Amino acid sequence: MQLQNNRYTLGGVDMLSLIDEFGAPLYVYDAGTIQRQYTRLDTAFQGIQHQIKYACKALTNINVLKVIKDCGAGLDTVSVNELKIGIQAGFQASDIFFTPNNTSFEEVKEAIALGAQLNLDNMPMLEKLGKEFGGSIPVCIRINPHIMAGGNEKISTGHINSKFGISITQLDELEHLVKAHKLDVSGLHMHTGSEIVDTDIFLKGAQILLEAGRRFPSIRFFDFGGGFKVPYQAGDKQTNVEELGEKLSALCHSEMKVRGTSFYACFEPGKYLVSESGFLLTKVNVLKKTPATTFAGIDSGLNHLLRPMFYKAHHDITNVSNPSGERRTYSVAGYICETDNFAWEREGIAEIREGDILAFHNAGAYGIMMASNYNSRPRPAEVLIKNGKAHLIRRRETLEDLLATQIELA
Ligand code: LLP
């Protein structure tokens, strides 16, 4: 988002003109930002042969997937529907990981039939795979390295109490199972959390994974997951991907010497690729002064952007309608019948007037994807800005959409 001649633009398009054309509230994504992020990550890991598998749970709009595909990435999916959406966007199934957790074996078999690469994280499922398919279906195995990484406990997934992965302490049992069923272990995987700032923690997990891999000679790759942090506000820490890339490459190359064979690395960024590309544009319905604060009440809420309420996440807010307005302090709240405050006593927002458009930053990842129809509110439309033009990529929902799956009894 840039300020040019006192107007905010995104990818060369005037942001207020988007509201005139598509209405509010509106999710907007800039393809250029996604491409920039991809290139930065790809360059950071140039020291090792690698594949970037976009964790598409962050944002699965088919048009966004096509932008990412054109960058050269594959996909990481967690449900058969994500897998099918990926195939519809033009990805080869063989470039798509299927990384489910606690899904049924029927769903795993569907993913096999579609041709995805399996990434399983529990032994009963591996046993079923072995019994039915022997070693004919290559399988990557998710390991839980027992490290605490990530921005907050809700998004930490590699610690001892986490439901994800096979514990690093159960490797003997796992090795036994693999041998008994002659499983073809194509790779080992970890994903220890989202918003991992500390490269040393990441490297510690990687070291554990590489050492575990010594038990499995058939390995062709190690998948180090995602979780690279982007800044959510000025001065916010971010993962130094260049430093990580350099150190991780060195670690992998020395492991190749130990193994006596080479392997490639995989990464599964979600937020890193799409978080900063997205904005949620909302309209101010009400300005209300109370003894405690001044509320700006907007035409959106936890039904459209859950992260502030669910993770206490900070999202920067810009008053797109009043770029040169005097900076003031506001609490910004949604229209849902719950306490859906996006920000409490946030300083430095340009003076807000009724009808102004507020933009929430970092809304590309886990924004629309975690949206709901709570309070029977439709979900917003989505727009992609590409090559200087705005394209509608999802229409706004209607009351008819909300009722479409209901069955009214006679
Ligand atoms: N790989 C696996 C297996 C994952 O489970 C995830 C995210 C990723 C990759 C991508 O992580 P990322 O690079 O986006 O941090 N809804 C939360 C984040 C949940 C992440 C779930 N798994 C949020 O809005 O902060």
XYZ file of C-alpha atoms and ligand atoms in Angstrom:
435
model
C 0.000 0.000 0.000
C 1.457 3.333 -1.049
C 0.529 6.960 -0.504
C 0.624 8.895 -3.777
C -0.765 12.441 -4.151
C -2.674 12.051 -0.904
C -4.416 8.839 -2.115
C -3.644 5.293 -1.029
C -2.944 2.847 -3.831
C -2.324 -0.890 -3.935
C -0.490 -2.387 -6.895
C -1.136 0.855 -8.765
C -4.915 0.855 -8.076
C -6.632 3.568 -6.032
C -7.990 1.871 -2.894
C -11.101 4.000 -2.509
C -12.039 3.295 -6.126
C -12.192 -0.398 -5.144
C -14.961 0.394 -2.672
C -16.830 2.400 -5.329
C -16.606 -0.557 -7.677
C -17.014 -3.565 -5.375
C -18.475 -2.202 -2.123
C -17.461 -2.778 1.511
C -16.368 -4.819 3.339
C -13.838 -6.141 0.859
C -10.757 -8.343 0.890
C -8.070 -7.128 -1.540
C -4.846 -8.948 -2.486
C -1.858 -7.650 -4.396
C -0.244 -10.254 -6.680
C 3.002 -8.254 -6.833
C 3.531 -8.616 -3.082
C 3.078 -12.394 -3.282
C 5.610 -12.615 -6.119
C 8.076 -10.451 -4.170
C 7.780 -12.648 -1.087
C 8.190 -15.828 -3.129
C 11.346 -14.512 -4.789
C 12.827 -13.454 -1.465
C 12.268 -16.874 0.102
C 13.399 -18.759 -2.992
C 16.600 -16.701 -3.099
C 17.206 -17.166 0.631
C 17.291 -20.961 0.170
C 19.379 -20.967 -3.002
C 22.216 -22.756 -1.148
C 20.266 -26.026 -1.282
C 18.119 -27.705 -3.884
C 14.594 -27.003 -2.675
C 10.881 -26.853 -3.392
C 8.473 -24.311 -1.950
C 5.066 -25.818 -1.198
C 2.617 -23.003 -0.429
C 0.518 -23.919 2.646
C -2.699 -22.998 0.935
C -4.851 -23.141 4.051
C -3.762 -19.505 4.453
C -5.697 -18.433 1.336
C -7.113 -20.830 -1.245
C -8.698 -18.559 -3.818
C -7.957 -20.257 -7.148
C -6.658 -17.034 -8.691
C -4.189 -16.555 -5.859
C -3.099 -20.186 -6.271
C -2.430 -19.506 -9.958
C -0.204 -16.540 -9.074
C 1.750 -18.818 -6.733
C 1.914 -21.609 -9.286
C 3.349 -19.200 -11.861
C 6.085 -18.368 -9.338
C 7.125 -22.032 -9.525
C 5.764 -23.328 -6.215
C 3.945 -26.523 -5.339
C 1.266 -26.815 -2.647
C 0.795 -28.135 0.843
C -2.805 -29.169 1.516
C -4.603 -30.477 4.594
C -7.882 -31.687 3.161
C -9.016 -33.403 -0.005
C -10.970 -30.275 -0.881
C -7.815 -28.155 -0.743
C -6.155 -30.787 -2.918
C -8.973 -30.626 -5.463
C -8.904 -26.815 -5.480
C -5.138 -26.991 -6.111
C -5.646 -29.366 -9.035
C -8.350 -27.067 -10.406
C -5.884 -24.163 -10.195
C -3.553 -26.127 -12.458
C -1.074 -27.745 -10.063
C 0.057 -31.276 -10.886
C -1.176 -33.566 -8.116
C 2.376 -34.891 -7.810
C 3.495 -31.359 -6.815
C 0.984 -31.298 -3.973
C 1.606 -32.561 -0.463
C -1.325 -33.961 1.457
C -0.563 -33.285 5.142
C -3.678 -34.247 7.092
C -4.134 -34.496 10.825
C -6.766 -36.787 12.333
C -8.550 -37.269 9.012
C -10.027 -40.624 8.045
C -8.120 -43.276 6.089
C -10.834 -42.955 3.426
C -9.737 -39.350 2.867
C -6.093 -40.452 2.694
C -7.043 -43.020 0.055
C -8.847 -40.326 -1.914
C -5.664 -38.245 -1.866
C -3.697 -41.285 -3.066
C -6.186 -41.800 -5.901
C -5.787 -38.152 -6.903
C -2.003 -38.606 -7.008
C -0.854 -36.335 -4.165
C 2.308 -36.914 -2.132
C 1.403 -38.274 1.294
C 2.650 -36.779 4.515
C 1.274 -38.751 7.463
C 1.646 -38.048 11.152
C 0.462 -41.064 13.094
C 1.371 -44.734 13.297
C -2.095 -46.302 13.025
C -2.492 -44.548 9.661
C 0.968 -45.683 8.500
C 0.064 -49.215 9.480
C -3.155 -49.042 7.449
C -1.170 -47.690 4.509
C 1.329 -50.547 4.832
C -1.362 -53.209 5.102
C -3.255 -51.994 2.065
C -0.478 -50.695 -0.194
C 2.801 -52.118 1.168
C 5.665 -49.959 -0.025
C 4.012 -49.034 -3.306
C 2.931 -45.543 -2.151
C 5.838 -43.299 -1.052
C 5.105 -41.593 2.244
C 6.683 -38.661 4.044
C 6.390 -38.869 7.837
C 5.754 -35.925 10.138
C 7.923 -35.947 13.232
C 7.270 -33.966 16.410
C 10.742 -32.813 17.522
C 9.523 -31.569 20.932
C 10.569 -27.956 20.618
C 8.570 -24.869 21.571
C 8.383 -22.542 18.594
C 5.896 -20.025 17.245
C 4.147 -16.776 18.098
C 1.689 -18.068 20.713
C 0.541 -21.350 22.193
C -2.437 -21.692 19.819
C -0.087 -21.782 16.839
C 2.767 -23.850 18.344
C 2.727 -27.392 16.974
C 6.079 -29.046 17.687
C 5.995 -29.382 21.471
C 5.412 -32.444 23.615
C 1.705 -31.766 24.194
C 0.931 -31.100 20.556
C -1.413 -33.397 18.633
C 0.785 -33.106 15.539
C 3.498 -35.469 14.363
C 5.040 -38.668 15.684
C 7.083 -38.035 18.809
C 10.821 -38.067 18.405
C 10.871 -40.468 21.363
C 8.903 -43.062 19.362
C 11.433 -43.510 16.574
C 12.250 -47.125 17.482
C 8.607 -48.095 17.170
C 8.300 -46.099 13.945
C 11.373 -47.722 12.431
C 10.007 -51.151 13.334
C 6.677 -50.344 11.666
C 8.386 -49.009 8.541
C 10.495 -52.155 8.227
C 7.597 -54.511 8.945
C 5.541 -53.034 6.112
C 8.492 -52.185 3.834
C 7.193 -48.606 3.680
C 8.885 -46.314 1.174
C 9.757 -43.327 3.374
C 10.279 -40.524 0.869
C 10.956 -37.813 3.434
C 10.650 -36.613 6.996
C 8.618 -33.543 7.882
C 8.286 -31.044 10.704
C 6.174 -27.957 11.157
C 6.720 -26.614 14.633
C 4.643 -23.447 14.620
C 3.602 -20.238 12.957
C 5.495 -16.942 13.348
C 8.853 -18.457 14.311
C 11.239 -15.523 14.709
C 14.157 -17.374 16.247
C 16.273 -19.007 13.543
C 18.158 -21.028 16.172
C 14.943 -22.770 17.259
C 14.172 -23.543 13.637
C 17.680 -24.942 13.135
C 17.422 -26.988 16.317
C 14.272 -28.636 14.965
C 15.974 -29.191 11.614
C 18.967 -30.837 13.274
C 16.674 -33.206 15.168
C 14.814 -34.052 11.946
C 18.020 -34.696 9.998
C 19.357 -36.989 12.702
C 16.074 -38.896 12.817
C 16.381 -39.295 9.058
C 19.518 -41.426 9.477
C 17.226 -44.340 10.309
C 15.543 -44.149 6.904
C 17.910 -44.688 3.967
C 15.179 -44.247 1.336
C 14.740 -40.534 2.131
C 14.835 -38.155 -0.858
C 13.888 -34.939 0.946
C 13.398 -33.234 4.272
C 10.383 -30.957 4.665
C 11.094 -28.219 7.201
C 7.553 -26.812 7.208
C 6.536 -23.166 7.266
C 6.110 -20.636 10.046
C 8.311 -17.807 8.756
C 7.215 -14.599 10.438
C 6.424 -11.378 8.646
C 6.083 -8.022 10.437
C 2.562 -7.087 11.567
C 3.508 -3.591 12.771
C 6.372 -1.107 12.690
C 9.382 -2.468 14.560
C 7.912 -5.988 14.657
C 10.394 -8.828 14.467
C 10.502 -11.020 11.385
C 12.312 -14.222 10.474
C 15.690 -13.504 8.952
C 15.159 -15.913 6.079
C 18.490 -15.122 4.460
C 20.410 -16.071 7.617
C 18.211 -19.131 8.069
C 18.723 -20.163 4.451
C 22.468 -19.909 4.741
C 22.707 -21.854 8.013
C 20.161 -24.482 7.024
C 21.908 -25.100 3.705
C 25.197 -25.617 5.517
C 23.502 -28.007 7.957
C 21.944 -29.994 5.105
C 25.183 -30.220 3.146
C 27.072 -31.569 6.133
C 24.256 -34.083 6.722
C 24.548 -35.222 3.101
C 28.173 -36.117 3.862
C 27.066 -38.163 6.889
C 24.374 -39.936 4.854
C 26.539 -40.356 1.797
C 23.555 -39.381 -0.377
C 22.049 -36.066 -1.382
C 18.530 -34.882 -0.670
C 16.464 -31.783 -1.319
C 14.620 -29.522 1.097
C 10.963 -28.493 1.138
C 9.370 -25.495 2.819
C 5.685 -24.780 3.402
C 5.183 -21.057 3.882
C 1.658 -19.733 4.301
C 1.799 -16.326 5.976
C 5.166 -15.490 4.448
C 3.730 -15.563 0.941
C 0.301 -14.016 1.379
C -0.106 -12.173 4.709
C 1.241 -8.798 3.597
C -0.461 -8.976 0.200
C -3.928 -8.668 1.723
C -6.066 -5.892 3.206
C -9.576 -5.972 4.616
C -11.344 -2.745 3.682
C -14.264 -1.805 5.937
C -16.611 1.149 6.280
C -17.182 3.129 9.493
C -20.874 3.017 10.431
C -20.815 4.693 13.839
C -18.545 6.913 15.908
C -19.345 6.616 19.578
C -17.674 8.431 22.457
C -17.924 6.678 25.831
C -16.351 7.588 29.170
C -13.631 5.015 28.380
C -12.787 5.515 24.718
C -13.948 6.596 21.280
C -15.279 3.674 19.269
C -15.199 3.507 15.516
C -17.847 0.880 14.740
C -17.343 -0.792 11.368
C -19.310 -2.954 8.937
C -17.246 -6.052 9.733
C -16.321 -8.110 12.747
C -14.939 -11.362 14.075
C -16.999 -13.035 11.357
C -14.640 -11.599 8.719
C -11.287 -11.312 10.498
C -11.014 -13.583 13.504
C -7.311 -13.159 14.280
C -7.543 -10.154 16.675
C -10.186 -11.875 18.798
C -8.824 -15.428 18.548
C -5.083 -14.825 18.895
C -5.048 -11.244 20.225
C -3.278 -10.522 16.942
C -2.293 -6.970 16.054
C -3.368 -5.731 12.632
C -2.330 -2.230 11.605
C -5.268 0.016 10.688
C -5.112 2.826 8.122
C -7.863 5.348 7.490
C -7.731 5.215 3.716
C -10.278 8.045 3.388
C -8.315 10.658 5.314
C -4.585 10.236 4.624
C -3.566 13.621 5.979
C -6.036 13.671 8.903
C -4.812 14.548 12.368
C -3.561 11.467 14.224
C -5.900 10.419 17.040
C -6.638 7.462 19.309
C -9.558 5.119 18.612
C -10.917 1.764 19.604
C -12.116 -0.036 16.501
C -14.952 -2.494 17.006
C -17.025 -4.771 14.789
C -20.781 -5.058 14.303
C -21.145 -8.558 15.749
C -23.135 -9.052 18.938
C -20.027 -9.973 20.881
C -17.095 -7.904 22.052
C -15.288 -7.995 18.741
C -12.749 -5.244 19.235
C -10.141 -5.111 16.494
C -8.097 -2.576 18.443
C -8.376 -0.939 21.850
C -7.149 2.666 22.268
C -5.041 2.412 19.111
C -2.915 5.531 18.699
C -1.984 7.258 15.479
C -5.051 6.623 13.309
C -5.896 9.563 11.031
C -9.106 11.276 12.191
C -12.070 8.977 11.525
C -15.372 10.292 10.191
C -18.586 8.339 9.612
C -18.387 6.632 6.220
C -14.584 6.511 6.164
C -12.857 3.379 4.868
C -10.484 1.632 7.274
C -7.936 -0.853 5.924
C -6.704 -3.728 8.106
C -3.204 -4.789 7.101
C -1.786 -8.335 6.951
C -5.204 -9.724 6.105
C -4.038 -12.025 3.298
C -3.290 -15.065 5.454
C -6.011 -16.720 7.563
C -8.406 -13.822 6.926
C -11.239 -14.868 4.613
C -10.300 -18.505 5.272
C -11.325 -18.283 8.921
C -14.368 -16.133 8.173
C -17.851 -17.340 9.058
C -21.507 -16.447 8.689
C -21.974 -15.665 12.379
C -24.919 -13.320 12.995
C -26.134 -14.399 9.529
C -23.747 -11.960 7.907
C -22.484 -12.764 4.412
C -18.750 -13.051 3.821
C -17.051 -10.222 1.886
C -16.095 -10.236 -1.776
C -12.434 -10.725 -2.753
C -10.451 -8.744 -5.300
C -7.033 -9.530 -6.777
C -4.859 -6.754 -8.130
C -2.651 -7.998 -10.912
C -0.698 -6.050 -13.522
C -2.230 -2.773 -12.346
C -5.838 -3.995 -12.651
C -8.433 -5.033 -10.075
C -10.267 -8.318 -10.677
C -13.227 -9.620 -8.695
C -12.226 -13.161 -7.647
C -15.088 -14.007 -5.272
C -18.468 -12.357 -5.228
C -19.984 -11.171 -1.997
C -22.327 -13.720 -0.388
C -26.052 -13.091 -0.232
C -28.922 -14.120 2.010
C -29.730 -16.783 -0.596
C -26.247 -18.257 -0.116
C -26.791 -18.393 3.634
C -30.089 -20.215 3.197
C -28.945 -22.471 0.361
C -28.033 -25.420 2.586
C -30.930 -25.078 4.995
C -33.875 -27.428 4.593
C -37.162 -25.973 5.703
C -39.414 -28.694 7.073
C -43.015 -28.747 5.923
N 2.674 -26.450 7.149
C 1.807 -27.004 8.017
C 1.781 -28.457 8.174
C 0.930 -26.187 8.750
O 0.075 -26.735 9.614
C 0.965 -24.788 8.566
C 0.064 -23.903 9.304
C 1.873 -24.242 7.637
C 2.719 -25.123 6.950
C 1.968 -22.765 7.346
O 2.278 -22.002 8.467
P 2.586 -20.428 8.241
O 3.767 -20.343 7.321
O 1.389 -19.824 7.638
O 2.870 -19.892 9.594
N -4.582 -19.463 11.808
C -3.317 -19.140 12.461
C -2.156 -19.890 11.860
C -2.357 -21.385 11.893
C -1.310 -22.121 11.148
C -1.730 -23.543 10.913
N -0.753 -24.309 10.202
C -3.095 -17.634 12.391
O -3.930 -16.930 11.816
O -2.125 -17.138 12.963
